[in-house]
Amino acid sequence: MCGIVGYSGSRKASDVILDSLRRLEYRGYDSAGMVIVNGRLEMHKEKGELKALESILPDIEGITGIGHTRWATCGAPSRDNAHPFMSNDRSLALVHNGIIENYIPLRNSLISEGAAFYSETDTEVLVHLIRKYHQGDLHAAVRRALEDVRGTYAIAVVEEHSPDIVVARKENPLVLGSGVGENFVASDVTALLEYTSDVLYLMDGETAIVTPGAIRIFDAGGAAVEREVSKIDWSLEEARKGGFEHYMLKEIYEQPHSITETIISYIDDLENLEILPSRPITGMKILACGTSYNAGLVGKYIIEEMAGISVQVELASEFRYSTKTNQCPLVVLITQSGETADTLAACREAKLRGCHTLAITNVVGSSITREADTILLTRAGPEISVAATKTYTAQLVSLYMLASLLAYNNRSLGEEGLRAMKKDLRSLPNYVSAVLDRASSLRDAAKMFKEARSAFFIGRNRNFPTMLEGALKLKEISYIHAEGYAAGELKHGPLALLDEKTPLVASCLNDHTYDKMMSNVSEVAARGSPVLLLAEDDDADCETVADLVIRMPPVKPLFTPVTLAVALQLLAYHVAKERGMPIDKPRNLAKSVTVE
Ligand code: AGP
């Protein structure tokens, strides 16, 4: 995830910035850079680790500057795409976290007005736009430029001959550190802790001017805002987790943001996305491992429902053994890391079989991005906990977008339908937030599993793979044996394993599967297993068959795999916590599995 730092004071800015960037390294990055105000703007940036930047950095005297670590999203990891970016007259420089949704039209119009671009990034438009509106007041120019922008951002901007740093934020974190005769900017308090524990949080839509002697904050209308200083007494490790006890919990809570970022980077121009082969897609395969495989199974239901295209989902590790005669126009590989050996091998095999390969991945520059024919990028940011959470829901929303594109192309979805789908996807993060708001009920429900040795998860239709994922999450971090089943399968064998010590988790949402789910749950309840039901707010009947009901916010049935997944992540987290497990680093597991 990209990191921003800024300094305005009396120390050597390059030292403070390098040191602060080091504290953001844990977030993951692929390039880094800084600009120091030193009579002129002196910019240095490099691909790779901070060591690479440090090795090319001369001795710079300036006492104001901004720095950045970049996690590539728009444009490959490279020196040219690294931040900061400078205006063509070298009078302004900027760093940015987030996504500028409308950067293509902005870029085209700035080029027609004479701006020269040197990177593939969405960010570069911002610096040219601010320069365009700059008539002697940097803060006014930033505010005016942001009126033209659609997207999310945290930015820090400096200009030559001035100690001021102008910052702004929308849906991306930014904090300001207050010192004596010096002030700081950072995307994350960890960058500041060495220098100050007094911070001011910038809110959405606000801007600020940071100078050595003052921090002035302004609301969206430009009026000055009084902000109280907050004292941070976190250790570095606590700060990295943003105050959460574990990375997994932090990542679960990041999902409204990671889903938004994934959606907005493609949604506007979804129908023109060039990721599919030109030949007709009569059938397709999805190949993946673990959690990504479960996302693929959800994808199958969604694509078949929306586009009427038959989808086979295979474990990437088994693909090589499947029939070679079955040529397929499209093979989708899902891998958050982009480095899973089985998925990479499946990608090579699919290419040998003459298929178009499309990778859905979270890591730009990963091996799969070099091997697959086309890429659909999830923008969840780096995931540190071994258990995949925010990358899973980002994969799901990528699959909704892929399903919409396939359906639009084969006319299963018309203009009106596509517009409605885009609107629904944009509002999806609100439903995820609604689940997170109910987290305490999942914390309480976790007690049901404290002593369990085994647990079962059941669902039907598109919610069946979600229950597989719920079971995988639980076994992975709580070490409880857990199985997911299509609810109709229980009576064909697994029912023999259910007893009063084996809890059952069932999704019983208000869709066409409701009645059948209720009968399956009743069969289990009759055998004495404790039943935890995930049911919607207005469902009174479910209380009769359940020991405990978790209330889910009502959402269109197509999107329940997302909201349910978040609830099941929270359940697994709290069960593991109840049992005192090492949640972020479960035994025997690695974040990225690079052996076949
Ligand atoms: C999920 O919590 C696991 N960490 C694991 O199943 C993971 O999804 C699997 O190894 C695939 O990883 P990938 O998405 O990076 O390919």
Coordinates of C-alpha atoms and ligand atoms in Angstrom, one line a residue:
M1 CA 0.0 0.0 0.0
C2 CA 1.4 3.4 -0.9
G3 CA 2.8 5.6 1.9
I4 CA 3.0 9.4 2.2
V5 CA 5.3 11.4 4.4
G6 CA 6.0 15.1 4.6
Y7 CA 8.2 17.4 6.7
S8 CA 8.4 21.1 7.3
G9 CA 10.7 22.3 10.0
S10 CA 14.4 22.9 10.7
R11 CA 16.0 19.5 10.4
K12 CA 17.4 18.1 7.2
A13 CA 14.2 17.1 5.5
S14 CA 15.8 14.2 3.4
D15 CA 16.9 12.5 6.7
V16 CA 13.4 12.8 8.3
I17 CA 11.7 11.6 5.1
L18 CA 13.9 8.6 4.5
D19 CA 13.6 7.6 8.2
S20 CA 9.7 8.0 8.1
L21 CA 9.5 6.1 4.8
R22 CA 11.4 3.2 6.5
R23 CA 8.7 3.0 9.1
L24 CA 6.1 2.5 6.3
E25 CA 8.0 -0.3 4.7
Y26 CA 5.9 -3.0 6.4
R27 CA 3.0 -1.9 4.2
G28 CA 4.7 -3.2 1.1
Y29 CA 6.0 -1.1 -1.8
D30 CA 7.9 -1.4 -5.1
S31 CA 9.5 2.0 -5.6
A32 CA 10.1 5.1 -3.5
G33 CA 10.9 8.8 -4.0
M34 CA 11.2 12.2 -2.4
V35 CA 11.2 15.9 -3.3
I36 CA 13.1 18.4 -1.2
V37 CA 12.6 22.1 -1.4
N38 CA 16.1 23.4 -1.7
G39 CA 16.0 26.7 -3.5
R40 CA 14.5 24.6 -6.2
L41 CA 12.6 21.3 -6.1
E42 CA 15.1 18.5 -6.0
M43 CA 13.5 15.1 -6.9
H44 CA 15.0 11.6 -6.4
K45 CA 13.1 8.4 -7.0
E46 CA 14.0 4.8 -7.6
K47 CA 12.4 1.4 -8.3
G48 CA 12.8 -1.3 -5.6
E49 CA 13.7 -1.0 -2.0
L50 CA 14.4 2.2 0.0
K51 CA 18.1 1.1 -0.1
A52 CA 18.0 1.8 -3.8
L53 CA 16.7 5.3 -3.2
E54 CA 19.2 5.8 -0.4
S55 CA 22.1 4.8 -2.6
I56 CA 21.4 7.5 -5.2
L57 CA 20.5 10.2 -2.7
P58 CA 23.0 13.1 -2.6
D59 CA 23.5 15.3 0.5
I60 CA 20.5 17.7 0.3
E61 CA 20.2 20.7 2.6
G62 CA 16.5 21.6 2.4
I63 CA 14.2 21.6 5.4
T64 CA 10.9 20.9 3.7
G65 CA 10.0 17.9 1.6
I66 CA 7.6 15.1 0.8
G67 CA 8.2 11.4 0.2
H68 CA 6.4 8.3 -1.0
T69 CA 6.5 4.6 -1.2
R70 CA 4.5 3.2 -4.1
W71 CA 2.6 -0.1 -4.3
A72 CA 1.9 -0.2 -8.1
T73 CA -1.7 -0.1 -9.2
C74 CA -2.0 2.1 -12.3
G75 CA 1.2 1.5 -14.3
A76 CA 4.0 -1.1 -13.6
P77 CA 6.5 -0.7 -10.8
S78 CA 9.2 1.5 -12.4
R79 CA 11.2 4.7 -11.7
D80 CA 9.0 6.7 -14.1
N81 CA 5.9 5.6 -12.3
A82 CA 7.3 6.3 -8.8
H83 CA 6.1 9.3 -6.9
P84 CA 6.6 12.3 -6.5
F85 CA 5.5 13.9 -9.8
M86 CA 6.5 17.3 -10.9
S87 CA 4.9 20.0 -13.0
N88 CA 6.6 20.6 -16.4
D89 CA 8.0 23.9 -15.2
R90 CA 9.4 22.1 -12.1
S91 CA 7.7 24.5 -9.8
L92 CA 5.3 22.0 -8.1
A93 CA 5.6 18.4 -6.9
L94 CA 3.1 16.0 -5.5
V95 CA 2.6 12.6 -3.9
H96 CA -0.7 10.7 -3.9
N97 CA -2.4 7.7 -2.5
G98 CA -5.7 6.5 -4.0
I99 CA -7.1 6.4 -7.5
I100 CA -8.1 9.2 -9.9
E101 CA -11.1 7.6 -11.6
N102 CA -11.4 10.1 -14.4
Y103 CA -7.7 10.4 -15.2
I104 CA -8.0 9.4 -18.8
P105 CA -10.2 12.4 -19.9
L106 CA -8.3 14.7 -17.6
R107 CA -5.0 13.5 -19.1
N108 CA -6.3 14.0 -22.7
S109 CA -7.5 17.5 -22.0
L110 CA -4.3 18.5 -20.2
I111 CA -2.2 17.1 -23.1
S112 CA -4.3 19.1 -25.6
E113 CA -3.5 22.2 -23.4
G114 CA 0.3 21.4 -23.7
A115 CA 1.1 19.3 -20.6
A116 CA 3.8 16.6 -21.1
F117 CA 3.3 13.3 -19.3
Y118 CA 6.2 10.9 -18.3
S119 CA 4.4 8.1 -16.5
E120 CA 1.5 5.6 -16.9
T121 CA 0.0 6.6 -13.6
D122 CA -3.4 8.2 -12.8
T123 CA -1.6 10.5 -10.3
E124 CA 0.4 12.6 -12.8
V125 CA -2.8 14.4 -13.9
L126 CA -3.0 15.9 -10.4
V127 CA 0.2 17.8 -10.6
H128 CA -0.6 19.3 -14.0
L129 CA -4.1 20.2 -13.0
I130 CA -2.8 22.0 -9.8
R131 CA -0.2 23.8 -11.9
K132 CA -2.9 24.9 -14.4
Y133 CA -5.0 26.5 -11.6
H134 CA -2.0 28.0 -9.7
Q135 CA -2.2 31.7 -9.7
G136 CA 0.0 32.5 -6.7
D137 CA -1.9 30.5 -4.0
L138 CA -1.0 26.8 -3.8
H139 CA -3.8 26.0 -1.4
A140 CA -6.5 27.6 -3.6
A141 CA -5.0 25.8 -6.7
V142 CA -5.2 22.4 -4.9
R143 CA -8.8 23.0 -3.9
R144 CA -9.8 24.1 -7.4
A145 CA -8.0 21.2 -9.1
L146 CA -9.7 18.7 -6.8
E147 CA -13.1 19.9 -8.0
D148 CA -12.3 18.4 -11.4
V149 CA -11.3 15.0 -10.0
R150 CA -13.4 11.9 -9.4
G151 CA -11.8 9.3 -7.2
T152 CA -10.1 8.8 -3.9
Y153 CA -7.0 10.6 -2.6
A154 CA -4.6 11.6 0.0
I155 CA -2.1 14.1 -1.4
A156 CA 0.8 16.2 -0.3
V157 CA 2.0 19.1 -2.5
V158 CA 5.0 21.4 -2.3
E159 CA 6.3 24.2 -4.4
E160 CA 9.7 25.8 -4.9
H161 CA 10.8 28.5 -2.5
S162 CA 8.1 27.7 0.1
P163 CA 8.1 25.8 3.4
D164 CA 4.4 25.0 3.0
I165 CA 3.0 21.6 2.4
V166 CA -0.6 21.6 1.2
V167 CA -2.5 18.3 1.8
A168 CA -5.9 17.0 1.1
R169 CA -7.8 13.8 1.6
K170 CA -10.8 11.9 0.4
E171 CA -11.4 8.3 1.5
N172 CA -7.7 7.8 2.1
P173 CA -6.0 8.3 5.4
L174 CA -3.8 11.3 6.2
V175 CA -2.6 12.4 9.6
L176 CA -0.6 15.5 10.6
G177 CA 2.0 15.4 13.3
S178 CA 2.6 18.4 15.5
G179 CA 6.0 19.3 16.8
V180 CA 7.9 22.3 18.2
G181 CA 9.0 24.5 15.2
E182 CA 8.3 21.5 12.9
N183 CA 5.3 19.7 11.6
F184 CA 4.8 16.4 9.8
V185 CA 2.5 14.7 7.3
A186 CA 1.9 10.9 7.0
S187 CA -0.5 8.4 5.6
D188 CA -0.1 6.3 8.8
V189 CA 1.0 7.3 12.3
T190 CA 3.8 4.8 12.3
A191 CA 5.8 7.2 10.2
L192 CA 5.5 9.9 12.8
L193 CA 6.0 8.1 16.2
E194 CA 9.8 8.7 16.3
Y195 CA 9.2 12.4 16.1
T196 CA 5.9 13.2 17.8
S197 CA 3.0 11.6 19.6
D198 CA 0.7 14.7 19.0
V199 CA -1.4 14.1 15.8
L200 CA -4.3 15.8 14.1
Y201 CA -6.5 13.6 11.9
L202 CA -7.6 15.1 8.6
M203 CA -11.2 14.2 7.8
D204 CA -12.8 13.4 4.4
G205 CA -13.0 16.5 2.1
E206 CA -10.6 18.6 4.3
T207 CA -7.4 20.3 3.2
A208 CA -4.6 21.7 5.3
I209 CA -1.5 23.9 5.1
V210 CA 1.4 22.6 7.1
T211 CA 4.3 25.0 7.8
P212 CA 7.1 24.7 10.5
G213 CA 5.1 26.9 12.9
A214 CA 1.5 25.9 12.2
I215 CA -1.0 23.4 10.9
R216 CA -4.1 25.0 9.5
I217 CA -7.1 22.8 8.5
F218 CA -9.9 23.8 6.2
D219 CA -13.3 22.1 5.6
A220 CA -14.6 21.3 2.1
G221 CA -16.0 24.8 1.8
G222 CA -12.7 26.4 2.6
A223 CA -13.6 27.6 6.1
A224 CA -10.9 27.2 8.9
V225 CA -11.5 24.2 11.2
E226 CA -10.4 23.8 14.8
R227 CA -9.0 20.2 15.3
E228 CA -8.0 18.8 18.7
V229 CA -4.6 17.2 19.0
S230 CA -4.8 13.5 19.7
K231 CA -2.1 11.8 21.9
I232 CA -0.8 8.6 20.4
D233 CA 0.6 6.2 23.0
W234 CA 0.9 3.2 20.7
S235 CA 4.1 1.2 20.3
L236 CA 5.4 0.9 16.7
E237 CA 3.8 -2.6 16.3
E238 CA 0.5 -1.4 17.7
A239 CA 0.6 1.6 15.3
R240 CA 1.3 -0.7 12.3
K241 CA -1.9 -2.5 13.1
G242 CA -3.7 0.8 13.3
G243 CA -4.9 0.1 16.8
F244 CA -6.3 -3.3 15.9
E245 CA -5.1 -6.3 17.8
H246 CA -4.2 -8.2 14.7
Y247 CA -3.5 -7.5 11.0
M248 CA -6.4 -9.8 10.1
L249 CA -8.9 -7.7 12.0
K250 CA -7.4 -4.5 10.5
E251 CA -7.7 -6.0 7.0
I252 CA -11.3 -7.2 7.6
Y253 CA -12.2 -3.6 8.6
E254 CA -10.4 -2.2 5.5
Q255 CA -12.9 -3.9 3.2
P256 CA -15.3 -1.0 2.5
H257 CA -12.2 0.9 1.3
S258 CA -10.5 -2.0 -0.6
I259 CA -13.8 -2.9 -2.3
T260 CA -14.3 0.8 -3.3
E261 CA -10.8 1.1 -4.7
T262 CA -11.2 -2.1 -6.7
I263 CA -14.6 -1.0 -8.2
I264 CA -13.8 2.6 -9.0
S265 CA -10.7 1.8 -11.0
Y266 CA -12.8 0.0 -13.6
I267 CA -16.4 0.6 -13.2
D268 CA -16.9 3.8 -15.3
D269 CA -15.5 2.3 -18.4
L270 CA -16.3 -1.3 -17.7
E271 CA -17.9 -2.0 -21.1
N272 CA -14.7 -1.0 -22.9
L273 CA -12.3 -3.0 -20.7
E274 CA -10.0 -4.9 -23.1
I275 CA -9.4 -8.1 -21.1
L276 CA -11.3 -10.7 -23.1
P277 CA -10.3 -12.6 -26.3
S278 CA -11.9 -11.6 -29.5
R279 CA -13.4 -15.0 -30.2
P280 CA -16.9 -15.8 -28.8
I281 CA -16.9 -17.1 -25.2
T282 CA -19.0 -20.1 -25.3
G283 CA -17.6 -21.6 -22.1
M284 CA -14.8 -20.8 -19.7
K285 CA -12.7 -22.1 -16.8
I286 CA -11.6 -20.5 -13.6
L287 CA -8.4 -22.0 -12.0
A288 CA -7.2 -21.1 -8.5
C289 CA -6.1 -22.4 -5.1
G290 CA -7.5 -22.0 -1.5
T291 CA -9.5 -18.9 -0.9
S292 CA -9.0 -17.8 -4.4
Y293 CA -10.6 -21.1 -5.6
N294 CA -13.6 -20.3 -3.4
A295 CA -13.9 -16.9 -5.0
G296 CA -13.8 -18.7 -8.4
L297 CA -16.7 -20.9 -7.3
V298 CA -18.8 -17.8 -6.4
G299 CA -17.7 -16.5 -9.8
K300 CA -19.2 -19.5 -11.5
Y301 CA -22.6 -18.9 -10.0
I302 CA -22.5 -15.2 -10.9
I303 CA -21.3 -15.6 -14.4
E304 CA -23.7 -18.4 -15.2
E305 CA -26.6 -16.4 -13.7
M306 CA -25.7 -13.1 -15.4
A307 CA -24.1 -14.1 -18.7
G308 CA -25.5 -17.6 -19.2
I309 CA -21.9 -18.8 -19.9
S310 CA -21.1 -22.2 -18.6
V311 CA -18.1 -22.0 -16.2
Q312 CA -15.9 -24.9 -14.9
V313 CA -13.9 -24.1 -11.8
E314 CA -10.9 -26.3 -11.2
L315 CA -8.2 -26.4 -8.6
A316 CA -5.1 -25.0 -10.3
S317 CA -3.1 -27.9 -9.0
E318 CA -5.4 -30.4 -10.7
F319 CA -5.7 -28.6 -14.0
R320 CA -2.7 -30.4 -15.6
Y321 CA -4.5 -33.7 -15.1
S322 CA -7.7 -32.6 -16.8
T323 CA -8.6 -33.5 -20.3
K324 CA -6.3 -31.8 -22.9
T325 CA -8.8 -32.0 -25.7
N326 CA -11.2 -29.5 -24.1
Q327 CA -10.1 -26.2 -25.5
C328 CA -11.5 -23.2 -23.9
P329 CA -11.6 -19.7 -25.2
L330 CA -11.1 -18.1 -21.8
V331 CA -9.3 -19.3 -18.7
V332 CA -9.4 -17.0 -15.6
L333 CA -6.6 -17.5 -13.0
I334 CA -7.3 -16.0 -9.6
T335 CA -4.4 -15.4 -7.3
Q336 CA -4.0 -12.6 -4.8
S337 CA -0.2 -12.9 -4.6
G338 CA 0.3 -13.6 -8.2
E339 CA 3.0 -16.0 -7.1
T340 CA 1.2 -19.3 -6.3
A341 CA 3.2 -22.0 -8.1
D342 CA 0.2 -24.2 -8.9
T343 CA -1.7 -21.3 -10.4
L344 CA 1.3 -20.1 -12.4
A345 CA 1.8 -23.7 -13.7
A346 CA -1.9 -23.8 -14.6
C347 CA -1.6 -20.5 -16.5
R348 CA 1.3 -22.0 -18.6
E349 CA -0.7 -25.1 -19.3
A350 CA -3.8 -23.1 -20.3
K351 CA -1.6 -21.1 -22.8
L352 CA -0.1 -24.3 -24.2
R353 CA -3.7 -25.4 -24.8
G354 CA -4.4 -22.3 -26.8
C355 CA -6.6 -20.5 -24.2
H356 CA -6.7 -16.8 -23.6
T357 CA -5.5 -16.3 -20.0
L358 CA -6.9 -13.6 -17.8
A359 CA -5.4 -13.2 -14.3
I360 CA -7.2 -11.6 -11.4
T361 CA -4.5 -10.6 -9.0
N362 CA -3.6 -8.1 -6.3
V363 CA 0.0 -7.6 -7.0
V364 CA 1.2 -5.6 -10.0
G365 CA 4.5 -6.9 -11.3
S366 CA 3.9 -10.4 -9.8
S367 CA 4.8 -13.4 -11.9
I368 CA 1.2 -14.0 -13.1
T369 CA 1.0 -10.4 -14.5
R370 CA 4.0 -11.3 -16.7
E371 CA 2.6 -14.6 -17.8
A372 CA -1.2 -14.1 -18.3
D373 CA -2.5 -12.5 -21.5
T374 CA -4.5 -9.9 -19.7
I375 CA -4.9 -8.7 -16.1
L376 CA -7.8 -7.6 -13.9
L377 CA -6.3 -6.0 -10.8
T378 CA -7.8 -6.1 -7.4
R379 CA -6.8 -3.0 -5.4
A380 CA -7.0 -4.3 -1.9
G381 CA -3.5 -3.2 -0.9
P382 CA -1.0 -5.6 0.6
E383 CA -2.4 -8.2 2.9
I384 CA -0.2 -9.1 5.8
S385 CA -2.2 -11.7 7.7
V386 CA -1.8 -15.2 6.2
A387 CA -5.6 -15.6 6.1
A388 CA -7.0 -13.9 3.0
T389 CA -9.8 -11.5 3.8
K390 CA -9.8 -8.2 1.9
T391 CA -8.2 -9.8 -1.1
Y392 CA -11.1 -12.3 -1.2
T393 CA -13.9 -9.7 -1.3
A394 CA -11.8 -7.7 -3.8
Q395 CA -11.7 -10.9 -6.0
L396 CA -15.5 -11.2 -5.6
V397 CA -16.1 -7.7 -6.8
S398 CA -13.7 -8.2 -9.7
L399 CA -15.8 -11.3 -10.7
Y400 CA -19.0 -9.2 -10.5
M401 CA -17.4 -6.8 -12.9
L402 CA -16.2 -9.6 -15.2
A403 CA -19.7 -11.2 -15.2
S404 CA -21.2 -7.8 -16.1
L405 CA -18.7 -7.4 -19.0
L406 CA -19.4 -10.9 -20.3
A407 CA -23.1 -10.4 -19.9
Y408 CA -23.0 -7.0 -21.7
N409 CA -20.9 -8.4 -24.5
N410 CA -23.3 -11.3 -25.2
R411 CA -26.3 -9.0 -24.6
S412 CA -27.6 -10.8 -21.6
L413 CA -27.3 -7.4 -19.9
G414 CA -28.5 -4.3 -21.7
E415 CA -27.5 -0.6 -21.2
E416 CA -30.1 -0.2 -18.5
G417 CA -29.0 -3.4 -16.7
L418 CA -25.4 -2.4 -16.8
R419 CA -26.1 1.0 -15.4
A420 CA -28.1 -0.7 -12.5
M421 CA -25.2 -3.1 -11.9
K422 CA -22.7 -0.3 -11.7
K423 CA -24.9 1.5 -9.2
D424 CA -25.3 -1.6 -7.1
L425 CA -21.6 -2.3 -7.1
R426 CA -20.8 1.3 -6.0
S427 CA -23.1 0.9 -3.0
L428 CA -21.7 -2.5 -2.0
P429 CA -19.2 -1.0 0.5
N430 CA -22.1 0.4 2.5
Y431 CA -23.5 -3.1 3.1
V432 CA -20.0 -4.3 4.1
S433 CA -19.8 -1.4 6.6
A434 CA -23.2 -2.5 7.9
V435 CA -21.9 -6.0 8.6
L436 CA -18.9 -4.5 10.3
D437 CA -21.2 -2.4 12.5
R438 CA -22.7 -5.6 13.8
A439 CA -19.3 -7.2 14.7
S440 CA -20.2 -7.6 18.4
S441 CA -22.8 -10.2 17.6
L442 CA -20.2 -12.3 15.9
R443 CA -17.8 -11.9 18.8
D444 CA -20.5 -13.2 21.1
A445 CA -21.3 -16.1 18.7
A446 CA -17.7 -17.2 18.7
K447 CA -18.2 -18.5 22.3
M448 CA -20.3 -21.3 20.8
F449 CA -17.1 -22.7 19.1
K450 CA -14.6 -22.3 21.9
E451 CA -14.6 -26.0 22.9
A452 CA -15.7 -27.4 19.5
R453 CA -13.5 -29.9 17.8
S454 CA -15.4 -29.8 14.5
A455 CA -17.8 -27.5 12.8
F456 CA -20.0 -27.6 9.7
F457 CA -21.0 -24.7 7.3
I458 CA -23.9 -25.1 4.9
G459 CA -25.4 -22.9 2.2
R460 CA -27.0 -23.3 -1.2
N461 CA -26.5 -21.8 -4.6
R462 CA -24.2 -18.8 -4.7
N463 CA -23.9 -18.9 -0.9
F464 CA -22.5 -22.5 -0.9
P465 CA -19.0 -21.5 -1.9
T466 CA -19.1 -18.7 0.7
M467 CA -19.7 -21.4 3.4
L468 CA -16.7 -23.3 2.0
E469 CA -14.7 -20.1 2.5
G470 CA -16.1 -19.7 6.0
A471 CA -15.0 -23.2 6.9
L472 CA -11.5 -22.6 5.4
K473 CA -11.1 -19.4 7.4
L474 CA -12.1 -21.2 10.6
K475 CA -9.8 -24.2 10.2
E476 CA -6.9 -22.0 9.1
I477 CA -6.8 -19.7 12.1
S478 CA -8.6 -21.5 14.9
Y479 CA -7.4 -25.1 14.1
I480 CA -10.9 -26.4 14.5
H481 CA -11.7 -29.0 11.9
A482 CA -14.4 -27.4 9.7
E483 CA -16.2 -28.5 6.5
G484 CA -18.3 -26.6 4.1
Y485 CA -21.2 -28.4 2.3
A486 CA -23.9 -27.6 -0.1
A487 CA -26.8 -27.9 2.3
G488 CA -28.5 -30.6 0.3
E489 CA -25.5 -32.9 0.7
L490 CA -25.5 -33.2 4.5
K491 CA -28.1 -36.0 4.5
H492 CA -26.0 -38.0 2.0
G493 CA -23.3 -38.8 4.6
P494 CA -21.9 -35.9 6.7
L495 CA -25.0 -35.8 8.9
A496 CA -23.6 -38.9 10.6
L497 CA -20.9 -36.7 12.1
L498 CA -23.2 -34.1 13.7
D499 CA -23.8 -34.2 17.4
E500 CA -24.3 -31.8 20.3
K501 CA -20.6 -30.9 20.3
T502 CA -20.5 -30.0 16.5
P503 CA -21.8 -26.6 15.7
L504 CA -23.5 -25.9 12.4
V505 CA -23.3 -22.5 10.7
A506 CA -26.0 -21.9 8.0
S507 CA -26.8 -19.1 5.7
C508 CA -30.6 -18.7 5.6
L509 CA -31.1 -15.5 3.6
N510 CA -34.3 -14.3 2.0
D511 CA -33.9 -15.8 -1.5
H512 CA -35.2 -18.8 -3.5
T513 CA -33.2 -21.2 -1.3
Y514 CA -34.8 -20.1 2.0
D515 CA -37.4 -22.9 2.4
K516 CA -35.0 -25.7 1.5
M517 CA -32.3 -24.2 3.8
M518 CA -34.8 -24.1 6.7
S519 CA -35.6 -27.8 6.2
N520 CA -31.9 -28.7 6.1
V521 CA -31.3 -26.7 9.3
S522 CA -34.2 -28.3 11.0
E523 CA -32.8 -31.8 10.2
V524 CA -29.6 -30.8 12.0
A525 CA -31.3 -29.1 14.9
A526 CA -33.3 -32.3 15.5
R527 CA -30.0 -34.1 16.1
G528 CA -28.9 -31.7 18.8
S529 CA -26.2 -29.8 17.0
P530 CA -25.9 -26.2 18.1
V531 CA -27.1 -24.1 15.2
L532 CA -25.8 -20.6 14.3
L533 CA -27.9 -19.0 11.6
L534 CA -27.1 -16.1 9.4
A535 CA -30.4 -14.5 8.6
E536 CA -31.8 -11.2 7.5
D537 CA -33.2 -8.6 9.8
D538 CA -36.9 -9.2 9.1
D539 CA -36.8 -13.0 9.3
A540 CA -38.8 -14.0 12.5
D541 CA -39.2 -17.7 11.6
C542 CA -35.5 -18.5 11.8
E543 CA -35.5 -18.1 15.6
T544 CA -37.4 -21.3 15.9
V545 CA -34.7 -23.6 14.5
A546 CA -31.6 -21.7 15.7
D547 CA -29.6 -21.5 18.9
L548 CA -28.3 -18.2 17.8
V549 CA -29.1 -15.8 14.9
I550 CA -26.7 -13.4 13.4
R551 CA -28.7 -10.7 11.7
M552 CA -27.4 -9.7 8.2
P553 CA -28.3 -6.4 6.5
P554 CA -30.7 -7.1 3.6
V555 CA -28.8 -6.9 0.3
K556 CA -29.8 -8.0 -3.2
P557 CA -29.3 -11.8 -3.3
L558 CA -26.7 -11.5 -6.0
F559 CA -24.4 -9.8 -3.5
T560 CA -24.9 -11.9 -0.4
P561 CA -21.5 -13.8 -1.0
V562 CA -19.8 -10.5 -0.1
T563 CA -21.7 -9.6 3.1
L564 CA -21.7 -13.3 4.3
A565 CA -18.0 -13.6 3.7
V566 CA -17.3 -10.6 5.9
A567 CA -19.5 -12.0 8.7
L568 CA -17.7 -15.4 8.5
Q569 CA -14.3 -13.7 8.5
L570 CA -15.3 -12.0 11.8
L571 CA -16.6 -15.2 13.2
A572 CA -13.4 -17.1 12.4
Y573 CA -11.3 -14.3 13.8
H574 CA -13.2 -14.2 17.1
V575 CA -13.2 -18.0 17.5
A576 CA -9.4 -18.0 17.0
K577 CA -9.1 -15.2 19.5
E578 CA -11.2 -17.0 22.1
R579 CA -8.9 -20.0 21.7
G580 CA -5.8 -17.9 21.9
M581 CA -4.4 -18.8 18.5
P582 CA -1.6 -16.9 16.7
I583 CA -4.1 -15.4 14.3
D584 CA -1.8 -13.6 11.8
K585 CA 0.6 -16.5 11.4
P586 CA -1.1 -19.8 11.7
R587 CA 1.1 -22.8 12.1
N588 CA 2.4 -24.6 8.9
L589 CA 1.0 -21.9 6.6
A590 CA 2.7 -19.3 4.4
K591 CA 1.2 -16.2 2.8
S592 CA 2.4 -17.1 -0.6
V593 CA 2.8 -20.8 -1.7
T594 CA 5.6 -20.9 -4.2
V595 CA 6.0 -24.7 -4.4
E596 CA 3.8 -27.1 -6.4
Ligands
AGP1 C1 -6.4 -18.2 2.4 O1 -6.7 -17.7 3.6 C2 -5.0 -18.9 2.3 N1 -4.0 -18.0 2.7 C3 -4.8 -19.6 1.0 O2 -5.8 -20.6 0.9 C4 -4.6 -18.8 -0.3 O3 -5.8 -18.3 -0.7 C5 -4.0 -19.7 -1.4 O4 -2.8 -20.2 -1.0 C6 -4.0 -19.1 -2.7 O5 -3.1 -17.9 -2.7 P1 -3.1 -16.9 -3.8 O6 -4.5 -16.2 -3.9 O7 -2.0 -15.9 -3.5 O8 -2.9 -17.7 -5.1

